[in-house]
Tab-separated table of C-alpha atoms and ligand atoms in Angstrom:
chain	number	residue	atom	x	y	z
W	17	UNK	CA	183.004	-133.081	-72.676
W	18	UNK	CA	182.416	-136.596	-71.506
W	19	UNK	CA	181.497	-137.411	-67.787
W	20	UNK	CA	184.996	-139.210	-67.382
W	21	UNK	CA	186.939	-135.803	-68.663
W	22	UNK	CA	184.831	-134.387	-65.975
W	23	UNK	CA	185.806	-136.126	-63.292
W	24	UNK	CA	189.789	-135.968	-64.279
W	25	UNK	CA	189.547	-132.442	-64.333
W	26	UNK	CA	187.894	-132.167	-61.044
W	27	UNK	CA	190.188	-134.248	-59.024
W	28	UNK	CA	193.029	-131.949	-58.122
W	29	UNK	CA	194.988	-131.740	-55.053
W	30	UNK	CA	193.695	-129.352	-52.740
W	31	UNK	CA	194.302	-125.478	-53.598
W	32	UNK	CA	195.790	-124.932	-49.875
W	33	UNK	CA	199.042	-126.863	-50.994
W	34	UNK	CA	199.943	-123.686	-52.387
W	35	UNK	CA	200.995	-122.583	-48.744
W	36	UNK	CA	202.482	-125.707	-48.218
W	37	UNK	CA	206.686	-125.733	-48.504
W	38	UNK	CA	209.099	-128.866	-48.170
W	39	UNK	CA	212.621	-129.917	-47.745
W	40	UNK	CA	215.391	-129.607	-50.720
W	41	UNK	CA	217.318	-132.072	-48.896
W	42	UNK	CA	214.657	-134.391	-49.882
W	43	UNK	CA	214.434	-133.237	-53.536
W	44	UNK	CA	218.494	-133.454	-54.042
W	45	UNK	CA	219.102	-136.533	-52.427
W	46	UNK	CA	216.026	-138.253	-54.784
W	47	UNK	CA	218.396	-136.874	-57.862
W	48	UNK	CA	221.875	-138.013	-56.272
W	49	UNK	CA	220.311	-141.405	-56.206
W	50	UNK	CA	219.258	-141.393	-59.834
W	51	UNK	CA	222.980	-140.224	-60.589
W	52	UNK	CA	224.050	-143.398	-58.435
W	53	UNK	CA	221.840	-145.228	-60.349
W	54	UNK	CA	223.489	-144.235	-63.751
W	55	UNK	CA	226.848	-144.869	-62.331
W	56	UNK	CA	227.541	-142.162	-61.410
W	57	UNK	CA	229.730	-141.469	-57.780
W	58	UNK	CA	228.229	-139.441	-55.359
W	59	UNK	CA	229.494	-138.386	-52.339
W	60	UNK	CA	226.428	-137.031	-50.212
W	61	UNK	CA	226.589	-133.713	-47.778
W	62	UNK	CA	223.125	-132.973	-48.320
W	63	UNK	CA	221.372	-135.157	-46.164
W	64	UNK	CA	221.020	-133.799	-42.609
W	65	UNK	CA	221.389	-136.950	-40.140
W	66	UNK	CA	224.280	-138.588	-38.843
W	67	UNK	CA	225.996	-141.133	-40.356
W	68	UNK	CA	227.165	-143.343	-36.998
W	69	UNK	CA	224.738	-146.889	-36.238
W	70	UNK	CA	222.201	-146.668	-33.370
W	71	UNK	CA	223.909	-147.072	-29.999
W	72	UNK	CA	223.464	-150.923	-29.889
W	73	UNK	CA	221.809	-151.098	-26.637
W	74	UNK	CA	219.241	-148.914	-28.093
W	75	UNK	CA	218.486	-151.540	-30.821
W	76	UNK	CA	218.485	-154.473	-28.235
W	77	UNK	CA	216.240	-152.598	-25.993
W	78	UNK	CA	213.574	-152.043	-29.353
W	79	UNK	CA	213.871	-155.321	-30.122
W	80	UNK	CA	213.609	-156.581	-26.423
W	81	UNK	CA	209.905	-154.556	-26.450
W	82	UNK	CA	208.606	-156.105	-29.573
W	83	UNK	CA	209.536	-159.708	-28.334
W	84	UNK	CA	207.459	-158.684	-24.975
W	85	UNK	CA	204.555	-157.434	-26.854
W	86	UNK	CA	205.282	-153.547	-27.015
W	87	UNK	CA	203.469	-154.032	-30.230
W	88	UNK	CA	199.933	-151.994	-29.943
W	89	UNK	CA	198.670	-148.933	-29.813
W	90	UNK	CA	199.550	-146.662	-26.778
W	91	UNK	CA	199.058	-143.007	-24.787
W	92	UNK	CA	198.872	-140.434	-27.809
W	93	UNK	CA	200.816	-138.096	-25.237
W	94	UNK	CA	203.684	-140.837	-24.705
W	95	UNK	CA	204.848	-143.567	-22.577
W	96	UNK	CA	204.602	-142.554	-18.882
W	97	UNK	CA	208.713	-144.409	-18.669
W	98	UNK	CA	209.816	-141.820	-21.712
W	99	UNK	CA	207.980	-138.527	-20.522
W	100	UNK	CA	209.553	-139.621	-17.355
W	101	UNK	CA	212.860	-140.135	-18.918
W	102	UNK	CA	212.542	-136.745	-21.526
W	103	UNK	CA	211.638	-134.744	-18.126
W	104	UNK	CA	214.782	-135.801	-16.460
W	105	UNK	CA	216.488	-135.078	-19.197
W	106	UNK	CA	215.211	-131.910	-20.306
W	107	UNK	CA	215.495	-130.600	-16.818
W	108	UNK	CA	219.467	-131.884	-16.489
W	109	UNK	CA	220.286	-130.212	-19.070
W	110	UNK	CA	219.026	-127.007	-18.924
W	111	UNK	CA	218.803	-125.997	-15.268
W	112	UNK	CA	215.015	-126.139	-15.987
W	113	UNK	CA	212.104	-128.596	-13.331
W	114	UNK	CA	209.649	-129.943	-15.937
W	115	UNK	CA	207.452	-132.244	-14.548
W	116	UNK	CA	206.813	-135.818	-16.520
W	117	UNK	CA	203.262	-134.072	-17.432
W	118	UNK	CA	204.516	-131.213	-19.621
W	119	UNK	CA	206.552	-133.328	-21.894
W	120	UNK	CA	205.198	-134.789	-24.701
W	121	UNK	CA	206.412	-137.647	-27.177
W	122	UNK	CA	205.660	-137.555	-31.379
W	123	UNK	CA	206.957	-139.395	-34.396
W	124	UNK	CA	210.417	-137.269	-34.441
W	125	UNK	CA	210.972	-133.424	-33.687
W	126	UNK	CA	209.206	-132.459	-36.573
W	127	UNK	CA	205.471	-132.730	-35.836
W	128	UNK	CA	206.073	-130.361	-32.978
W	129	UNK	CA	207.066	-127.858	-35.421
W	130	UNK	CA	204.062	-128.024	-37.515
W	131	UNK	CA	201.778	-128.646	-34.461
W	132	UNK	CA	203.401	-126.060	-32.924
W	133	UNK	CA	202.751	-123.853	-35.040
W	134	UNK	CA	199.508	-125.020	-35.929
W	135	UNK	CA	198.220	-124.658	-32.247
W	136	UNK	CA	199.377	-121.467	-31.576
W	137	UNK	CA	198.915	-119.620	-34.418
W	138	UNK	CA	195.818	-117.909	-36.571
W	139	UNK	CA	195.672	-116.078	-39.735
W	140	UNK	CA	196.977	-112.437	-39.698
W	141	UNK	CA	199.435	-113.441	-36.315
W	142	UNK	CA	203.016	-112.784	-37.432
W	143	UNK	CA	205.596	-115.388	-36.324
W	144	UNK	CA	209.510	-114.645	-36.198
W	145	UNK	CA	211.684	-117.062	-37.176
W	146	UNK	CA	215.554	-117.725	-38.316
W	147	UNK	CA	216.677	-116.525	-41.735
W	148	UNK	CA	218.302	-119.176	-43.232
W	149	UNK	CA	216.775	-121.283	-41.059
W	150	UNK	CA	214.745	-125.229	-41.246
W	151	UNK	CA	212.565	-124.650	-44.144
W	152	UNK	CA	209.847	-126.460	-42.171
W	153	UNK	CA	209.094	-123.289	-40.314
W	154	UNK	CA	207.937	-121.031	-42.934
W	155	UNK	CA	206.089	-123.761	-44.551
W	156	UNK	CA	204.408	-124.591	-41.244
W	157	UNK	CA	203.476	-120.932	-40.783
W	158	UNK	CA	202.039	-120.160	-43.966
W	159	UNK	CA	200.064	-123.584	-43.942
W	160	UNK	CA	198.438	-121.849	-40.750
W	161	UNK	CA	197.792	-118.457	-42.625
W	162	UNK	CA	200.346	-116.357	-40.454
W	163	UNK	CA	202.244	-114.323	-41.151
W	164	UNK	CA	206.328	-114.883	-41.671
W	165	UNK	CA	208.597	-112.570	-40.498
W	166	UNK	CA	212.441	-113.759	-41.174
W	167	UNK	CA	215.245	-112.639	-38.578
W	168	UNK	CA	218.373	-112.524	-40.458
W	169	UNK	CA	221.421	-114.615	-39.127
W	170	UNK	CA	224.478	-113.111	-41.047
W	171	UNK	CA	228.162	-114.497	-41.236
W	172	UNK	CA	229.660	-111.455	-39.744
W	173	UNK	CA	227.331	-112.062	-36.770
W	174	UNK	CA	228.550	-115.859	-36.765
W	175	UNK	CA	224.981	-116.838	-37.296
W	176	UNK	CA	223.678	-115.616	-34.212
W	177	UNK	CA	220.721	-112.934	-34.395
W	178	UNK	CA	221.003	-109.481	-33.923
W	179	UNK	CA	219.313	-108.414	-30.764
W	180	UNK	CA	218.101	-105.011	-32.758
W	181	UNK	CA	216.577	-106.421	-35.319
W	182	UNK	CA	214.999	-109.057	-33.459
W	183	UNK	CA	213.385	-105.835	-31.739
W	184	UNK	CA	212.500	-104.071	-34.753
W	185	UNK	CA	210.469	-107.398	-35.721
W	186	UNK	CA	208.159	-107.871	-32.408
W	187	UNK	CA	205.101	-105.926	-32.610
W	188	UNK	CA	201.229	-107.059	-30.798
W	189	UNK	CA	200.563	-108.945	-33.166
W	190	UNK	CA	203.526	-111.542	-32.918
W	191	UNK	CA	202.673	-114.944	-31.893
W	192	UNK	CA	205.179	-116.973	-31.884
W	193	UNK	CA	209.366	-116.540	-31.931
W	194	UNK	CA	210.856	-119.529	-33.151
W	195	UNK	CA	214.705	-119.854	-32.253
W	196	UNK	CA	217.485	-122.386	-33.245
W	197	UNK	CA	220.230	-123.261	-31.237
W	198	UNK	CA	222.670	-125.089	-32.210
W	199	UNK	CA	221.548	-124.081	-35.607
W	200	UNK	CA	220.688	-125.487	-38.599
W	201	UNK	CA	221.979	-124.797	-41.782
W	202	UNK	CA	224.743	-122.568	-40.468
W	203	UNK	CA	226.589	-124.282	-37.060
W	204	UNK	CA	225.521	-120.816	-35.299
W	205	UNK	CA	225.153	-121.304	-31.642
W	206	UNK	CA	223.747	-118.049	-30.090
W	207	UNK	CA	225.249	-117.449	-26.584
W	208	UNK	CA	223.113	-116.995	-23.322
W	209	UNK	CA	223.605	-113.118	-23.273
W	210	UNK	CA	221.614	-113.002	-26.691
W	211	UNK	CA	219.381	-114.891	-25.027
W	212	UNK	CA	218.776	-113.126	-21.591
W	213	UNK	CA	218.380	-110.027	-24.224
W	214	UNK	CA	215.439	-111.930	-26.475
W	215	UNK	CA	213.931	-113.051	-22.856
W	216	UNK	CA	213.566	-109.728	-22.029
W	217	UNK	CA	212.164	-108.317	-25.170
W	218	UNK	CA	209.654	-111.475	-25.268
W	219	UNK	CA	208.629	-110.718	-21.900
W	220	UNK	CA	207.236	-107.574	-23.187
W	221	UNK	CA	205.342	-109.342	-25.687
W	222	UNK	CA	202.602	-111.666	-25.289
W	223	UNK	CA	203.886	-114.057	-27.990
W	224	UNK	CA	204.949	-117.869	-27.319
W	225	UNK	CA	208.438	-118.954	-28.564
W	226	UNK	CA	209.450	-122.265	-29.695
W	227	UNK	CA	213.084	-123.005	-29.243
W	228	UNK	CA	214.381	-125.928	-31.310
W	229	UNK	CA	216.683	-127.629	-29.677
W	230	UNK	CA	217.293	-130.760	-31.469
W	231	UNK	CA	221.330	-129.841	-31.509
W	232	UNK	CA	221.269	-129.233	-27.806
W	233	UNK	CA	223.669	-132.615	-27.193
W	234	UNK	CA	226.274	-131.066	-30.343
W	235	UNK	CA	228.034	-127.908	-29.180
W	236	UNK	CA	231.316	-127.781	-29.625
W	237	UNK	CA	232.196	-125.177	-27.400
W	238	UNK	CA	231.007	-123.291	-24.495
W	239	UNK	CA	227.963	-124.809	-22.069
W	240	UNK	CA	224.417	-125.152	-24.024
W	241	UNK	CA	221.842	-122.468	-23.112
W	242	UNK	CA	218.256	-122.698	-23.713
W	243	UNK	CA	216.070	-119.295	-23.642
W	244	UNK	CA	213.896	-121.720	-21.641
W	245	UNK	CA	215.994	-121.233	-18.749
W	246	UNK	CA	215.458	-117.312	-18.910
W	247	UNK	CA	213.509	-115.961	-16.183
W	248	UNK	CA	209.691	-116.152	-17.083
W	249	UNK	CA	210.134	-118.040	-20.290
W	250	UNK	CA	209.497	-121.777	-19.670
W	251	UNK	CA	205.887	-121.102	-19.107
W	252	UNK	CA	205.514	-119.879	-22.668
W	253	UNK	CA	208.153	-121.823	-24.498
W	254	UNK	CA	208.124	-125.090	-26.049
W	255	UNK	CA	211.138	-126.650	-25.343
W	256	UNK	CA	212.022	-129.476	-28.308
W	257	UNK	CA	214.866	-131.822	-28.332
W	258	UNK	CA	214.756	-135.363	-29.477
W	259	UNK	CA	216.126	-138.784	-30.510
W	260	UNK	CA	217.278	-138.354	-34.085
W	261	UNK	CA	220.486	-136.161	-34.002
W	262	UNK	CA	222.098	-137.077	-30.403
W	263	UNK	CA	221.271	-140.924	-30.937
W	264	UNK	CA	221.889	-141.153	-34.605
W	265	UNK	CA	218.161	-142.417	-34.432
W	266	UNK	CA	217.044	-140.444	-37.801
W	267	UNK	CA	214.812	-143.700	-39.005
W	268	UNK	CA	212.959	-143.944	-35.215
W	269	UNK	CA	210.778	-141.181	-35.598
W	270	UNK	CA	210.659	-140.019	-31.998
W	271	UNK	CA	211.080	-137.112	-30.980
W	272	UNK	CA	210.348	-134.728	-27.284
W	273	UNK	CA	209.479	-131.597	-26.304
W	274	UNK	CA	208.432	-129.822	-22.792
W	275	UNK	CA	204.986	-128.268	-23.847
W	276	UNK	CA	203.673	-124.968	-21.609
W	277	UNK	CA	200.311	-125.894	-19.413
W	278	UNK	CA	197.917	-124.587	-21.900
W	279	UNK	CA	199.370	-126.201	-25.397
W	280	UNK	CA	199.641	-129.736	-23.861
W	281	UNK	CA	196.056	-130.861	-24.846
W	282	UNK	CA	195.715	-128.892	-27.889
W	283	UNK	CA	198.969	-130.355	-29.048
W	284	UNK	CA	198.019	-134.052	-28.104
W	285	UNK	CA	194.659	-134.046	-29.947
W	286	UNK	CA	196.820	-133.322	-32.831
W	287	UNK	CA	198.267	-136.193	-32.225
W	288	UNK	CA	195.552	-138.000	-32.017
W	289	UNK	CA	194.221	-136.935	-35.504
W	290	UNK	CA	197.249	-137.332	-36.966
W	291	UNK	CA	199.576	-139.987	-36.002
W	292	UNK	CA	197.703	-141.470	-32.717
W	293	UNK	CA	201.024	-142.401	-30.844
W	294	UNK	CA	204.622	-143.126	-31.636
W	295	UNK	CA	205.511	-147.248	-31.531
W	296	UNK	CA	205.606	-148.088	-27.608
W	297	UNK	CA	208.585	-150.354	-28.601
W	298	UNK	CA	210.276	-146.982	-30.171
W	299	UNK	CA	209.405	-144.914	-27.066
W	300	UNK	CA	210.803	-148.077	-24.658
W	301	UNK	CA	214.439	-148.054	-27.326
W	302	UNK	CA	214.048	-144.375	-26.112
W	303	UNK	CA	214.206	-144.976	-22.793
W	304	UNK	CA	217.483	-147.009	-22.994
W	305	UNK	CA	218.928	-144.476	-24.993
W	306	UNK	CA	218.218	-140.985	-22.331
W	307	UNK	CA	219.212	-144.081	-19.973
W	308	UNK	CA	221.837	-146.112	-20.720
W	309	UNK	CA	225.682	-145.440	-21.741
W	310	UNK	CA	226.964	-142.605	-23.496
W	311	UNK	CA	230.006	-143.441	-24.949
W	312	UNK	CA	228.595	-143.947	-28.665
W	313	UNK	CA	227.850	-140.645	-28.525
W	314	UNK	CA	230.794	-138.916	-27.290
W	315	UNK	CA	232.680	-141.129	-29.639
W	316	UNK	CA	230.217	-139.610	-32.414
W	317	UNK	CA	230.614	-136.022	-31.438
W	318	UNK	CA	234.722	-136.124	-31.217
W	319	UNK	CA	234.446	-138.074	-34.694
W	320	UNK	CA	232.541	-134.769	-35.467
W	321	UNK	CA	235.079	-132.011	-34.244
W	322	UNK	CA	237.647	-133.775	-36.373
W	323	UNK	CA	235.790	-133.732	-39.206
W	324	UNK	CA	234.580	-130.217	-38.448
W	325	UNK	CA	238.152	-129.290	-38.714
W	326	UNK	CA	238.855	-130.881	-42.242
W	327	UNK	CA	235.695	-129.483	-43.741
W	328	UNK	CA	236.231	-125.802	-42.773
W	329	UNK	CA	240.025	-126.121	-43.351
W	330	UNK	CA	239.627	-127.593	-46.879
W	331	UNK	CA	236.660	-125.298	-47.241
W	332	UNK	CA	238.919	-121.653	-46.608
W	333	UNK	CA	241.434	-122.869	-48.794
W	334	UNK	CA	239.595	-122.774	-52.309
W	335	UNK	CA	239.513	-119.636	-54.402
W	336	UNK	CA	236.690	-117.227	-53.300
W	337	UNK	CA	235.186	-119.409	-50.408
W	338	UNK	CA	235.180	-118.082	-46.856
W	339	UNK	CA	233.746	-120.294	-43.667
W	340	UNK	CA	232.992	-119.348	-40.472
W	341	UNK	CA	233.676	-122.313	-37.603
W	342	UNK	CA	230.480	-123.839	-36.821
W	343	UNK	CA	230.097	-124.098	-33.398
W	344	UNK	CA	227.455	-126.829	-33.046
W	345	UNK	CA	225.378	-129.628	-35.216
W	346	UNK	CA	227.021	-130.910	-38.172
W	347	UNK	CA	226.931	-128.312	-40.864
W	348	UNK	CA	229.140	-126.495	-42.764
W	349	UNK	CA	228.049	-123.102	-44.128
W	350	UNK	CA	230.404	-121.308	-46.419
W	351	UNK	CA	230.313	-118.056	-48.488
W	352	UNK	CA	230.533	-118.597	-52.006
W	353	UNK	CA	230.111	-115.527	-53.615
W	354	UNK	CA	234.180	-115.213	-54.328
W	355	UNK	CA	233.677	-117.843	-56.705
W	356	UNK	CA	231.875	-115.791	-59.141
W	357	UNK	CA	229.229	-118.655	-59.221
W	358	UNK	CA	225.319	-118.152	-57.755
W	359	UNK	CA	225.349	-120.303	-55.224
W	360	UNK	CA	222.641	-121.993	-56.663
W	361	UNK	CA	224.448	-122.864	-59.862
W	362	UNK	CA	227.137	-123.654	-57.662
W	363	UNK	CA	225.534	-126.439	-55.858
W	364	UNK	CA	223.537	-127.918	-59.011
W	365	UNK	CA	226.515	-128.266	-60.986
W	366	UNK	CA	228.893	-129.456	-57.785
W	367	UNK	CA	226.221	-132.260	-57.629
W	368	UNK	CA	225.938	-132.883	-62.011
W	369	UNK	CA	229.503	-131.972	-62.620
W	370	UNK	CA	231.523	-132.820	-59.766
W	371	UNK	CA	229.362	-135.666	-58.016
W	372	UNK	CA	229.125	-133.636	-54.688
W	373	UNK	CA	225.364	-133.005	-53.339
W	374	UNK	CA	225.292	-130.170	-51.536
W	375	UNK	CA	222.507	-128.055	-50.716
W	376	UNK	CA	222.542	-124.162	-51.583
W	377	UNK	CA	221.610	-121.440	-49.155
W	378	UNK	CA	218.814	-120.727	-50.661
W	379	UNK	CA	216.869	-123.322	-49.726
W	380	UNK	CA	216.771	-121.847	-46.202
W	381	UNK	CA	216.149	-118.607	-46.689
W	382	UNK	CA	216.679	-115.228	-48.415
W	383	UNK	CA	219.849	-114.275	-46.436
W	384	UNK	CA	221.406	-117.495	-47.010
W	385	UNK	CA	221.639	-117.261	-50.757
W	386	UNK	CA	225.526	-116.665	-51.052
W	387	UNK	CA	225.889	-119.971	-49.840
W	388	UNK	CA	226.248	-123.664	-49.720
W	389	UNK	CA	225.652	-125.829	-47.266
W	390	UNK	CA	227.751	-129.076	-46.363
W	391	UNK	CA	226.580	-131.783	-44.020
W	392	UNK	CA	229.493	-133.295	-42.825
W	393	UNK	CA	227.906	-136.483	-41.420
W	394	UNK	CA	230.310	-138.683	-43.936
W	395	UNK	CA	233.475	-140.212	-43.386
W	396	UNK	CA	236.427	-138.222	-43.562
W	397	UNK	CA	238.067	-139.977	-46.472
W	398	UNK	CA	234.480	-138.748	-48.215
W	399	UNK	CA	234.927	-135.458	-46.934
W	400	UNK	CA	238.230	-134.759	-48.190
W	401	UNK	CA	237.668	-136.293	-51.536
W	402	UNK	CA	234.532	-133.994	-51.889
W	403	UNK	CA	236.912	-131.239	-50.668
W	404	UNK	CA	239.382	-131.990	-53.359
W	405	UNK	CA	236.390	-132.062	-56.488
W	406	UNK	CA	235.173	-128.939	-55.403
W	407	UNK	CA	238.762	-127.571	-56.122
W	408	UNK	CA	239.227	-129.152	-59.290
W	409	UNK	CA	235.424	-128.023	-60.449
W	410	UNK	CA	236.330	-124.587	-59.507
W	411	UNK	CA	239.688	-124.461	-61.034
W	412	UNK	CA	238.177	-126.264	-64.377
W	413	UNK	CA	234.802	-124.579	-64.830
W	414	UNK	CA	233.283	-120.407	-65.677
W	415	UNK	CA	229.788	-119.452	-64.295
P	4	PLP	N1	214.719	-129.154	-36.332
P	4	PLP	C1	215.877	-128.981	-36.994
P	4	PLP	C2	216.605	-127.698	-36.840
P	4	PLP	C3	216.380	-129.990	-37.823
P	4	PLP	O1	217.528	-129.796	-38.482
P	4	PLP	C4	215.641	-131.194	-37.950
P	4	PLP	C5	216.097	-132.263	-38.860
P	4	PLP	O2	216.906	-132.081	-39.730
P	4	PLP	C6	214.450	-131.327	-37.234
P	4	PLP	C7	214.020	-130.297	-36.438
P	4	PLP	C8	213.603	-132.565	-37.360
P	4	PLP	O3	214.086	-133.607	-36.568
P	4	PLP	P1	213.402	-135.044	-36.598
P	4	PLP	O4	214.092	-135.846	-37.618
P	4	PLP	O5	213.564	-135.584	-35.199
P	4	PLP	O6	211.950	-134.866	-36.919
């Protein structure tokens, strides 16, 4: 063997990727774009952000900070005005009193899953988390070596958990209970008696929960509860919300979260090994948008209950699909199964076939298999004409 074979064959990526997951979203919007390359009309639903322009204030306001120099480096925790702003914020809306110094700002919602995680969890600690649920969260737990320990959201249940089996699943050596309210891939919004009974059962444990509330601002029905606001749970919860979904501020990267006492400096010097701050000019934009106006986004979530409507409507009427009413985000999450198609073959073909990406169940989690998922951040002409291939697909094609 010569030297050079040597060295090809001993640069691989590192064995741990194994552990590490990632997003289908990703995957099937890279292939939709190749079929849109080809020619081919697409009409996208897989893509989780929403499809509205940032508030405009919100751009002036970024582009106000770069002309003043907002241009450098800055506090890996966050802009004192943002923390500030998040606190406020946070607090408002959840009947909570976080103090500026328990909130922390990173490059979206994201890092504070994996950090998170990362900080609170060792090897051989279990971690209970939504099943279908963000496929960052089982990624991010195995990349820490814990264990993961799925809590099935079913249909019948309207996606909310069941407060027995969430039971069944705590034992000493949980860690960490991740919850996801308004949820994503399924709508589910789990109410604040569900809530007061996880609190309880938590409070037994000695386990931290992180409650993703990047949906918080979409509900589309009944008042938003966070498990924060339990008795006794705000001191071991991280509380995460952020820019992307409420602001239609996907591209930012910024995200929030109120962070107990004990994880704020283990989460910040991840931060500073990772991404050292978020843009000071993004965190200022940030400011204008927890700030300033809200009617871009009230406009954005009643274009989103009308759409809501069309998609599930549509949805219910074809042949062997049944959809629950999401209550909150943007998601569509329908039962497929009455098709006669795997859900998986479903959505592949939908996208080659048809030329509507969807994403299937699967790609959350075991107990979403039977189904499809539907963003329905597009217009509404878009929806219904996705609506309306889906039927013809089904009434044209066999398994
Ligand atoms: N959490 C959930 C449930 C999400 O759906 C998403 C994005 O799709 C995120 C977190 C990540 O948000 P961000 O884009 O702010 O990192």
């Amino acid at each position: 063997m010569t030297s050079s074979a040597l060295d090809v064959s001993a640069r691989r990526a590192s064995a741990s990727l194994e552990r590490l997951g990632t997003e289908t979203a990703f995957t099937v919007l890279a292939r939709a774009n190749e079929l849109e390359r080809r020619g081919v009309d697409v009409i996208h639903l897989e893509i989780g952000e929403p499809d509205f322009a940032t508030p405009q204030h919100v751009c002036d306001a970024a582009a106000e900070a770069i002309r003043a120099g907002h241009t450098h480096y800055c506090a890996s925790a966050g802009l004192p005005e943002l923390r500030e702003a998040a606190a406020e914020r946070l607090s408002s809306t959840r009947g909570l009193a976080i103090t500026p110094a328990n909130v922390l700002v990173a490059t979206g919602a994201k890092p504070f899953l994996f950090f998170g995680i990362l900080a609170t969890c060792d090897p051989g600690d279990e971690v209970v988390y939504p099943d279908p649920g963000f496929p960052i969260y089982e990624s991010a737990i195995r990349w820490a070596g814990a264990t993961p320990v799925p809590l099935p959201l079913r249909d019948e249940r309207d996606f909310a958990f069941d407060v027995g089996e969430l039971e069944e699943r705590l034992t000493p050596r949980t860690k960490l209970v991740i919850l996801n309210s308004p949820h994503n891939p399924t709508g589910g919004v789990v109410g604040r008696s569900d809530l007061e009974a996880a609190a309880e059962l938590i409070a037994r444990t000695s386990a931290w929960v992180l409650s993703d509330e990047v949906y918080s601002a979409m509900q589309y029905d009944g008042d938003f509860a966070s498990i924060a606001s339990c008795p006794g749970m705000l001191e071991r919860t991280i509380v995460l919300d952020g820019l992307s979904k409420t602001y239609a501020m996907t591209g930012w990267r910024c995200g929030f979260a109120a962070v107990p006492d004990a994880l704020v400096d283990p989460i910040v010097r991840f931060f500073v090994n990772s991404t050292s701050c978020v843009p000071p000019f993004v965190q200022l934009a940030g400011v204008a948008a927890l700030r300033g106006p809200d009617d871009d986004v009230r406009a954005m979530l009643a274009e989103f209950a009308a759409r809501r409507s069309l998609v599930v409507d549509g949805l219910n009427s074809l042949p062997g699909v049944t959809c629950r009413m999401p209550r909150g985000a943007f998601y569509a999450f329908p039962n497929v199964a009455g098709t006669g198609f795997d859900a998986d073959e479903l959505a592949l073909r939908l996208l080659e076939e048809a030329g509507v990406a969807t994403l299937a169940g699967s790609a959350f989690g075991a107990v979403g298999r039977d189904h499809l998922r539907l963003s329905y951040a597009n217009s509404r002409a878009k929806l219904s004409e996705a609506i309306h291939r889906i039927a013809s697909f089904l009434a044209a094609s066999r398994p």
